[in-house]
mmCIF file of C-alpha atoms in Angstrom:
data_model
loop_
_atom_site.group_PDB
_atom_site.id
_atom_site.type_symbol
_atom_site.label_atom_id
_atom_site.label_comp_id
_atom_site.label_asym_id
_atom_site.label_seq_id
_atom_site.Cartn_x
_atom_site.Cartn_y
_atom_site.Cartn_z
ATOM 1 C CA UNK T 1 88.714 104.849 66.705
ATOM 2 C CA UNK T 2 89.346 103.741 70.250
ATOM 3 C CA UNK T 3 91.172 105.682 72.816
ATOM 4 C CA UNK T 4 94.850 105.476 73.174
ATOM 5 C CA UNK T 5 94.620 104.165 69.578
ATOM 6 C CA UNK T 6 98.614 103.855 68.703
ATOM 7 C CA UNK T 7 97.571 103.264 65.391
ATOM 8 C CA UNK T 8 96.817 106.943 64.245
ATOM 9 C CA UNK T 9 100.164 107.741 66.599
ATOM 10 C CA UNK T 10 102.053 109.154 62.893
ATOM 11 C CA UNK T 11 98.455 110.901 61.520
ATOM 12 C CA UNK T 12 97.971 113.660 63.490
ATOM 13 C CA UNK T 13 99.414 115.126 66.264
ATOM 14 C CA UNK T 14 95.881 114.710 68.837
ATOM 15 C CA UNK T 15 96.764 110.659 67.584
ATOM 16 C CA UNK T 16 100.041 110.611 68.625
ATOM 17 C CA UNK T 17 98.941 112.677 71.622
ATOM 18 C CA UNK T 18 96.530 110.011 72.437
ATOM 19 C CA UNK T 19 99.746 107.350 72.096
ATOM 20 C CA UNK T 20 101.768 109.542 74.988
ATOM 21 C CA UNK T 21 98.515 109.231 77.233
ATOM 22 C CA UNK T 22 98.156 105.383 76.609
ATOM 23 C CA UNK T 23 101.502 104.609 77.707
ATOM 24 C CA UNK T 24 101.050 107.084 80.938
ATOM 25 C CA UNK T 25 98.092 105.363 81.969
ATOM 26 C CA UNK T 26 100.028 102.156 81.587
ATOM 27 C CA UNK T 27 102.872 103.505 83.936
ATOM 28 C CA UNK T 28 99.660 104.658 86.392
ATOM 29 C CA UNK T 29 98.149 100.916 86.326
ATOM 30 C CA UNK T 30 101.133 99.033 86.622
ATOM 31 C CA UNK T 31 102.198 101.429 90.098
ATOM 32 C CA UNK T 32 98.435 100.749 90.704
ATOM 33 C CA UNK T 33 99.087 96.908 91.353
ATOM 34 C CA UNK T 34 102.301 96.928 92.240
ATOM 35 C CA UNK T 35 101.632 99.501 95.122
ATOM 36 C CA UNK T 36 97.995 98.191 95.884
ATOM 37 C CA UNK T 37 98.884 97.367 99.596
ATOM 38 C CA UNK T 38 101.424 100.423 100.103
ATOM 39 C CA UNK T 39 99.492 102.812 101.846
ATOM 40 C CA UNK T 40 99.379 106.245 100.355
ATOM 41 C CA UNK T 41 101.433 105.051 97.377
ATOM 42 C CA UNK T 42 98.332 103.098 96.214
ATOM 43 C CA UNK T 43 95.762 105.389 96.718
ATOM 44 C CA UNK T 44 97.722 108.075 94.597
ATOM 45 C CA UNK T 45 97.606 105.475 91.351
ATOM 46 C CA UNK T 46 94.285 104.429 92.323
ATOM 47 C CA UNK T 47 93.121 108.156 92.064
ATOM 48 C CA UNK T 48 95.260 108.745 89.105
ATOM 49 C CA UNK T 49 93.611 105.708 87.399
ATOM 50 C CA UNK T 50 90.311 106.743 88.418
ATOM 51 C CA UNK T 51 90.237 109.939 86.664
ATOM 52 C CA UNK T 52 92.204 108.918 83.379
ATOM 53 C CA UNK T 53 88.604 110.245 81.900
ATOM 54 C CA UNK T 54 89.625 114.489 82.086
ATOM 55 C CA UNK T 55 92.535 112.590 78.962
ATOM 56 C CA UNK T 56 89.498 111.165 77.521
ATOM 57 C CA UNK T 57 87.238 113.913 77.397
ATOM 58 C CA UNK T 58 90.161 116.367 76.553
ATOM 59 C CA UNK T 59 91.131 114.709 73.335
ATOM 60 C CA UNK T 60 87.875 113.105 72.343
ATOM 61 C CA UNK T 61 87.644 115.218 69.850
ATOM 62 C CA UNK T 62 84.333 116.478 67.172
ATOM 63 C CA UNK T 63 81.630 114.332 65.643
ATOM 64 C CA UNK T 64 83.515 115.739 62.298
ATOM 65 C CA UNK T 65 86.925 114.495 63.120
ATOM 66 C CA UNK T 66 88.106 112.798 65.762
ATOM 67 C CA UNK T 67 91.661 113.718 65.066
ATOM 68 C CA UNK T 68 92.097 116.914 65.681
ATOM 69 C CA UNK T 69 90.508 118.192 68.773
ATOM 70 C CA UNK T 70 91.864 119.592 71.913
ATOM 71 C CA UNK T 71 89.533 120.633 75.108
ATOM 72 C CA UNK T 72 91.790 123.296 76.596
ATOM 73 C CA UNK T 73 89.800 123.485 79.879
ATOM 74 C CA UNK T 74 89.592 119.482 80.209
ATOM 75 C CA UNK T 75 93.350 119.379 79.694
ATOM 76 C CA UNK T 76 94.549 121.693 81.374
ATOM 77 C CA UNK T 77 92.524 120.295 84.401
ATOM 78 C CA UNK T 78 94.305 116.972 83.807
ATOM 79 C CA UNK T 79 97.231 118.486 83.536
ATOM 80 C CA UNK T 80 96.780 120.312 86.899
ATOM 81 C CA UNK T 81 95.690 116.799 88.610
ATOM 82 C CA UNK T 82 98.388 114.637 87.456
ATOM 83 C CA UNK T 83 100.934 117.592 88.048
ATOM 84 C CA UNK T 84 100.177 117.684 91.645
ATOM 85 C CA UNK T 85 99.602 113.306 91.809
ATOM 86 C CA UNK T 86 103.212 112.919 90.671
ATOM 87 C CA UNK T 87 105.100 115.341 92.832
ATOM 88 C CA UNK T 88 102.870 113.766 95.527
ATOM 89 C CA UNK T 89 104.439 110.476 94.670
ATOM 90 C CA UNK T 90 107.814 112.030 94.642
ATOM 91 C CA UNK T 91 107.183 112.979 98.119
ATOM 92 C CA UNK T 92 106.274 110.066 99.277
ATOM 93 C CA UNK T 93 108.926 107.874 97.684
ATOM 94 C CA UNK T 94 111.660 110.770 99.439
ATOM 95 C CA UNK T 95 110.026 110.146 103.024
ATOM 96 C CA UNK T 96 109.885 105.933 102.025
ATOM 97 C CA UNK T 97 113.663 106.341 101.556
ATOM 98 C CA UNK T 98 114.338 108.816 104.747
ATOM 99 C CA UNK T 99 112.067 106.470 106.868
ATOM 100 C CA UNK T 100 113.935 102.917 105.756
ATOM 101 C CA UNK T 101 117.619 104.973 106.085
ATOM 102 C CA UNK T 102 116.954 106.279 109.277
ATOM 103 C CA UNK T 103 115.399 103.200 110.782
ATOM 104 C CA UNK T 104 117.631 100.825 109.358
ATOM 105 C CA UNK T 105 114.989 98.808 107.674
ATOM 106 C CA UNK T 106 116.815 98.646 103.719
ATOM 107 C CA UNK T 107 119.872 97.512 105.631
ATOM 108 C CA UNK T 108 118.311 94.738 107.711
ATOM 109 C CA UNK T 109 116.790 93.718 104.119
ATOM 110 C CA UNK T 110 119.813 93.446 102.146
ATOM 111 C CA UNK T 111 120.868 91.239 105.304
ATOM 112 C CA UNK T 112 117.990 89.273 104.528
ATOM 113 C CA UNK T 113 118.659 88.647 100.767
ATOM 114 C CA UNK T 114 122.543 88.087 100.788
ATOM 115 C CA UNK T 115 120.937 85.375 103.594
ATOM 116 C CA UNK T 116 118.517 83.648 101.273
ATOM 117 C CA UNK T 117 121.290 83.893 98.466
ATOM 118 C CA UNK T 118 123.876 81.943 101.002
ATOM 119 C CA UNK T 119 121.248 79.220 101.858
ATOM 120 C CA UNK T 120 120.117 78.726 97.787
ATOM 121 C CA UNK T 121 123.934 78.074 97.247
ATOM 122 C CA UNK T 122 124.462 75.569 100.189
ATOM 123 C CA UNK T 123 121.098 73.923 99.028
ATOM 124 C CA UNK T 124 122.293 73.532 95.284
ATOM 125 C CA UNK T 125 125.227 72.667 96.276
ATOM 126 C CA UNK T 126 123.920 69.618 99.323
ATOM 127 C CA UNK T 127 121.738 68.903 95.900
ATOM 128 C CA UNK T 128 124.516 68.172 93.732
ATOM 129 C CA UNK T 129 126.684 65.983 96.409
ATOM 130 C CA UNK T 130 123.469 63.868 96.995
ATOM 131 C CA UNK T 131 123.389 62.989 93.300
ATOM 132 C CA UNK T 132 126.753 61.460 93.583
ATOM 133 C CA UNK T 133 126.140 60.121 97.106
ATOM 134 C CA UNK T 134 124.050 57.223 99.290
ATOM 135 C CA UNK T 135 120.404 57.508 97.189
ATOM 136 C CA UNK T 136 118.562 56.727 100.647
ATOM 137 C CA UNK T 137 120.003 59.936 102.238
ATOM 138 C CA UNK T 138 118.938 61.877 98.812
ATOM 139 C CA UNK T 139 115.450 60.694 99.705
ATOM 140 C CA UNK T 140 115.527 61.164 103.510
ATOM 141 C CA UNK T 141 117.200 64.438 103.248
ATOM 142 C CA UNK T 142 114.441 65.383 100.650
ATOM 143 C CA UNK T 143 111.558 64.450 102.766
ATOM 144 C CA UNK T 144 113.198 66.460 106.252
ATOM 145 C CA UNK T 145 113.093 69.325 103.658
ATOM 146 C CA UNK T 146 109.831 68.926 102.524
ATOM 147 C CA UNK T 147 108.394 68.883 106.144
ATOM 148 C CA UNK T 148 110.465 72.139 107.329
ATOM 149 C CA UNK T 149 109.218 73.413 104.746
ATOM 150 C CA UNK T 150 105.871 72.658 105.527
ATOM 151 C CA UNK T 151 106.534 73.662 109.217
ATOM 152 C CA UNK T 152 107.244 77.371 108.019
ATOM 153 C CA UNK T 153 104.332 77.709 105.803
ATOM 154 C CA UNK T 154 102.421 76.962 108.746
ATOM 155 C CA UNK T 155 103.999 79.172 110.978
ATOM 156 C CA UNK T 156 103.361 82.184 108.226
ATOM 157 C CA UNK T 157 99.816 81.223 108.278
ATOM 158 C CA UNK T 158 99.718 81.944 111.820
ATOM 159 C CA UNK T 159 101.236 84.676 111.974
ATOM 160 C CA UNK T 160 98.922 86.051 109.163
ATOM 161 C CA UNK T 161 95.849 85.329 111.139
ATOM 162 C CA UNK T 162 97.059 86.769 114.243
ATOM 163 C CA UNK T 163 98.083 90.116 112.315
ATOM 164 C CA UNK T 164 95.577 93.255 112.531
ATOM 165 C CA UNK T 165 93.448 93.867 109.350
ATOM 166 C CA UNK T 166 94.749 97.341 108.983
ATOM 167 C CA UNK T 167 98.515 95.919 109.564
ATOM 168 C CA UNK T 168 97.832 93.830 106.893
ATOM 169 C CA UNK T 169 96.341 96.196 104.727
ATOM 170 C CA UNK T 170 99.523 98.564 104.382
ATOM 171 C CA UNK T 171 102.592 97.713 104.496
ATOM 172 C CA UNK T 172 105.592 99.888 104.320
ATOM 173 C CA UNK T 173 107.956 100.755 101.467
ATOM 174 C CA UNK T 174 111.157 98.454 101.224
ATOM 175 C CA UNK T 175 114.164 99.010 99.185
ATOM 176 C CA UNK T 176 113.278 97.111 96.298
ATOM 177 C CA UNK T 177 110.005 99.136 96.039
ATOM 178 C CA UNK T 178 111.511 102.220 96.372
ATOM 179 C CA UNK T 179 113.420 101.632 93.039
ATOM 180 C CA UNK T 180 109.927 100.362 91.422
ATOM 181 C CA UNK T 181 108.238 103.539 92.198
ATOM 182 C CA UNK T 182 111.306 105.624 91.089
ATOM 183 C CA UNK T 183 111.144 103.844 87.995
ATOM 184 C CA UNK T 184 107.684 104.066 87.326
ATOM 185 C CA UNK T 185 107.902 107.719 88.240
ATOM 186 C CA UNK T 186 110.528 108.182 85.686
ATOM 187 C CA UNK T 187 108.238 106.444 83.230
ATOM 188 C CA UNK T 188 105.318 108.982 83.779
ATOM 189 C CA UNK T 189 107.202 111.811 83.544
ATOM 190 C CA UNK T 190 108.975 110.776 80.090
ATOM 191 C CA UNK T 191 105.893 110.588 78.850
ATOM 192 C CA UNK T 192 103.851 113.741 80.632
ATOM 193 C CA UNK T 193 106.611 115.457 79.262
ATOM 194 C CA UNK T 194 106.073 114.606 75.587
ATOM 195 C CA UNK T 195 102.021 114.867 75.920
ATOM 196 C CA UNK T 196 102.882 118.464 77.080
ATOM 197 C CA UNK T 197 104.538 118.975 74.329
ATOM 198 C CA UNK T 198 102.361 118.107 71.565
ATOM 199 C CA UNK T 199 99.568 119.583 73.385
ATOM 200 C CA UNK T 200 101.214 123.181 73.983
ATOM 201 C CA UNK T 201 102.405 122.953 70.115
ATOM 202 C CA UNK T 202 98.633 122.222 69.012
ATOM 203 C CA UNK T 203 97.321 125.193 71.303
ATOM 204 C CA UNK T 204 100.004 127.379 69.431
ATOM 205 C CA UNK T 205 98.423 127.141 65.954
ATOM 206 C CA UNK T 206 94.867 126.034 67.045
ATOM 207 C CA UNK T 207 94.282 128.101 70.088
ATOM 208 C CA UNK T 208 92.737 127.286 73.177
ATOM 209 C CA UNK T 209 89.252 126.648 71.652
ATOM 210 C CA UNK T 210 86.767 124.740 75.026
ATOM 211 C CA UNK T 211 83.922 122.814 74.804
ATOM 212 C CA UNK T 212 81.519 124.295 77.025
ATOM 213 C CA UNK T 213 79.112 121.447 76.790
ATOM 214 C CA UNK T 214 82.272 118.784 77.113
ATOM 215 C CA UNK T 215 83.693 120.904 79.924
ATOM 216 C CA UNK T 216 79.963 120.772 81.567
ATOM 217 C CA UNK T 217 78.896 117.185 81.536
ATOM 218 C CA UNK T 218 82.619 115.970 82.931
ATOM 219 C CA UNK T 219 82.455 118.438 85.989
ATOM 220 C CA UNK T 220 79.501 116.705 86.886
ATOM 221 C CA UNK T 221 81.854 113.341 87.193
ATOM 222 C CA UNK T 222 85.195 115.266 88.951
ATOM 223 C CA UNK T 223 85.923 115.040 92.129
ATOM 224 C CA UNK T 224 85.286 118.080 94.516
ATOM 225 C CA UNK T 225 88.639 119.129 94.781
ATOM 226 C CA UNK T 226 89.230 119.277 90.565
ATOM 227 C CA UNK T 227 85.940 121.062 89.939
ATOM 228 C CA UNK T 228 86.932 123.599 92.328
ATOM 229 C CA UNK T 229 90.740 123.826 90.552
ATOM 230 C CA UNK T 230 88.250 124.193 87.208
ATOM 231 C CA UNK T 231 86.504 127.069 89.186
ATOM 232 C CA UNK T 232 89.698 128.770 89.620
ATOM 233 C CA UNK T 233 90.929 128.523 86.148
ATOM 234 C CA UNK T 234 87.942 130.168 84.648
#
């Protein structure tokens, strides 16, 4: 059985467990790509997506059945991580929307779209009196577009080259990405709210039974700063 295997989702509750954690990790990658250039944003998925293995290792159950076992020290250790990864995202998404208020920024960019909107309608509609008109000035008209456009993506270029790597490298929140990440936040949260769930009602009949040897050989892969959470818990 593979990991996040919807397929046993309605078998056992570690399946449908395993179902909750797929579609979290989807949330995490997805914010991951979207956000890859956005500064802190990105690293936050990137670390969330880097240790998706404390899930793994939590719920990857006995060589006797693979269904129904539950690390208590691996998951509560995830659970402590991607606690603390989402409310950081919820802080940064807050000071994204503070920062692009305060500046001005969001309404300089909804400037900028009802702009492009106004010059897509006066283009379809120079596009629909050329059809009826002079077909020489459909064809000249055509080509002066082509080279203005040509003339911008040239002057983007440019301005690309002559822009500082780190510049480059992170950009700042706009308004339309503030709504993605709220979105995507929403997302993980639905679901870390229903993997809680399962979890704290298997914990209730089963107890919180560890692995010592699981627990072991995935401290040697956390980072610093979760083996020393791990140190605290026990």
């Amino acid at each position: 059985m593979g990991f996040f295997d919807k397929g046993h989702e309605k078998e056992s509750p570690i399946g449908n467990l395993r179902a909750h954690i797929g579609t979290f990790m989807y949330f995490v990658k997805v914010g991951k790509s979207k956000f890859k250039h956005k500064g802190r944003v990105g690293e936050i998925f990137a670390d969330m997506d880097n240790t998706q293995y404390l899930f793994q290792q939590a719920t990857s159950g006995t060589m006797y059945d693979m269904k129904k076992k539950l690390d208590y020290t691996l998951w509560d250790a995830a659970t402590h991580k991607y606690t603390e990864d989402i409310q950081q995202l919820k802080d940064e998404l807050l000071k994204a929307v503070d920062e692009g208020e305060e500046s001005g920024v969001f309404e300089e960019e909804k400037k900028e779209k009802e702009i492009e909107e106004k010059k897509k309608e006066e283009k379809e509609k120079k596009e629909e009196e050329e059809k009826t008109g002079d077909w020489k000035a459909h064809i000249k008209g055509q080509m002066a577009e082509a080279e203005e456009k040509a003339r911008r993506e040239a002057e983007e270029k440019e301005k690309e080259a002559e822009t500082p790597a780190a510049e480059a490298e992170y950009e700042s929140l706009t308004e339309e990405d503030c709504r993605e990440l709220w979105r995507i936040i929403q997302g993980l949260e639905r679901e870390y709210k229903e993997m809680n769930s399962i979890a704290d009602d298997w914990f209730s009949i089963h107890g919180k039974k560890t692995g010592c040897m699981a627990a072991l050989a995935a401290m040697t892969l956390l980072p610093l700063g979760v083996v020393y959470g791990l140190y605290q818990l026990l």
